[in-house]
PDB file of C-alpha atoms in Angstrom:
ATOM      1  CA  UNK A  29     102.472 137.078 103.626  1.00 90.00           C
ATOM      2  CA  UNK A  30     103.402 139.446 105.814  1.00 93.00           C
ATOM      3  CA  UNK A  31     105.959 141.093 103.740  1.00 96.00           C
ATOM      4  CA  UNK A  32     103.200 141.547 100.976  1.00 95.00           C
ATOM      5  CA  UNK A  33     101.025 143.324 103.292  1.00 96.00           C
ATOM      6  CA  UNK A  34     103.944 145.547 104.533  1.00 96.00           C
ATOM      7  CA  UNK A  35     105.097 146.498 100.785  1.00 97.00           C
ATOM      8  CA  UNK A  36     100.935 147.390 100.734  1.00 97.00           C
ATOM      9  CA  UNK A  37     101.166 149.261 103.636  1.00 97.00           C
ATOM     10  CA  UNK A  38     104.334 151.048 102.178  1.00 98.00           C
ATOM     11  CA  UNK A  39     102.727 151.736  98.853  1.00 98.00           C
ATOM     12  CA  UNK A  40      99.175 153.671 100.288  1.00 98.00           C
ATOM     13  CA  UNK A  41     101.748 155.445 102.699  1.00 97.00           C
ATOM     14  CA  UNK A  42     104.142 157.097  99.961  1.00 97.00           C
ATOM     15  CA  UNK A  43     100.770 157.864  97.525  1.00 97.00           C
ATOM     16  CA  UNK A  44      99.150 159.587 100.735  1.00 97.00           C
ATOM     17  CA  UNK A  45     102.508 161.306 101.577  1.00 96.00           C
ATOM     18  CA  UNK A  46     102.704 162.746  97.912  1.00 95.00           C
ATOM     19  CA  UNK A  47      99.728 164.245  97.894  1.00 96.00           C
ATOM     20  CA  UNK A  48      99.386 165.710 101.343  1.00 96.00           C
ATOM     21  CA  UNK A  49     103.320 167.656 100.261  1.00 96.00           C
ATOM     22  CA  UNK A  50     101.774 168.364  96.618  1.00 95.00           C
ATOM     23  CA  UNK A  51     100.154 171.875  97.816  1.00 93.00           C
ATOM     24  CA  UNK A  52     103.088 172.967  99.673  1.00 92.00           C
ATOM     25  CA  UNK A  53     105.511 172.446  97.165  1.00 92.00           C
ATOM     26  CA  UNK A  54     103.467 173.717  94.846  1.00 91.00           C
ATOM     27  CA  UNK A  55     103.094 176.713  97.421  1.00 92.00           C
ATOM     28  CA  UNK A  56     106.839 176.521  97.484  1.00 91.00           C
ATOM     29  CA  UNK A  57     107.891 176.645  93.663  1.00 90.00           C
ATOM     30  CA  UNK A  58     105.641 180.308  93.520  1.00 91.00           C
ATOM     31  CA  UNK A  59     106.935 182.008  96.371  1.00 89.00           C
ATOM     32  CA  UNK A  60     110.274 180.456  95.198  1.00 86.00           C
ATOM     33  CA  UNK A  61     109.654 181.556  92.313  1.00 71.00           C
ATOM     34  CA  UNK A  62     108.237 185.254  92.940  1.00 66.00           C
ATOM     35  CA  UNK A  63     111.211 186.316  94.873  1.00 65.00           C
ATOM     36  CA  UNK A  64     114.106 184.672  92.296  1.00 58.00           C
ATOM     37  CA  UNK A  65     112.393 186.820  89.423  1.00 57.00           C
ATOM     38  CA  UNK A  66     112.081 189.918  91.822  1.00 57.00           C
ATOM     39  CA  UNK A  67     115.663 189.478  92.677  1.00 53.00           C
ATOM     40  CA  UNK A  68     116.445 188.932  88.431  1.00 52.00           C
ATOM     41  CA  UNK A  69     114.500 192.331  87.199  1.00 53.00           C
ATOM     42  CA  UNK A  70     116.091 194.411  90.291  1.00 51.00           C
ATOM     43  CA  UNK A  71     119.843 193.046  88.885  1.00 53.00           C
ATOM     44  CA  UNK A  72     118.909 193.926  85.133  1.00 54.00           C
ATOM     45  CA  UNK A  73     118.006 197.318  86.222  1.00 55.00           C
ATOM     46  CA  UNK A  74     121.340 198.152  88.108  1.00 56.00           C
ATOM     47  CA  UNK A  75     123.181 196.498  84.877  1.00 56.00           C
TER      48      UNK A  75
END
């Protein structure tokens, strides 16, 4: 009984953890992203 309500527990706890770090990976992937492609165009133009 108690191990049903823990896996419960468990369960709400990982759904409320993805979608609290959702925004700031999303935030994550464009900055990421920004500066890789910034670092790509400045290597083409030295090539």
């Amino acid at each position: 009984m108690f191990r049903a309500i823990a896996d419960v527990l468990r369960q709400i706890a990982g759904a409320i953890a993805t979608v609290v770090t959702l925004p700031f990976r999303a935030l994550a992937r464009l900055f990421g992203g920004a500066s890789r492609s910034g670092r790509r165009s400045g290597r083409a133009r030295r090539v």
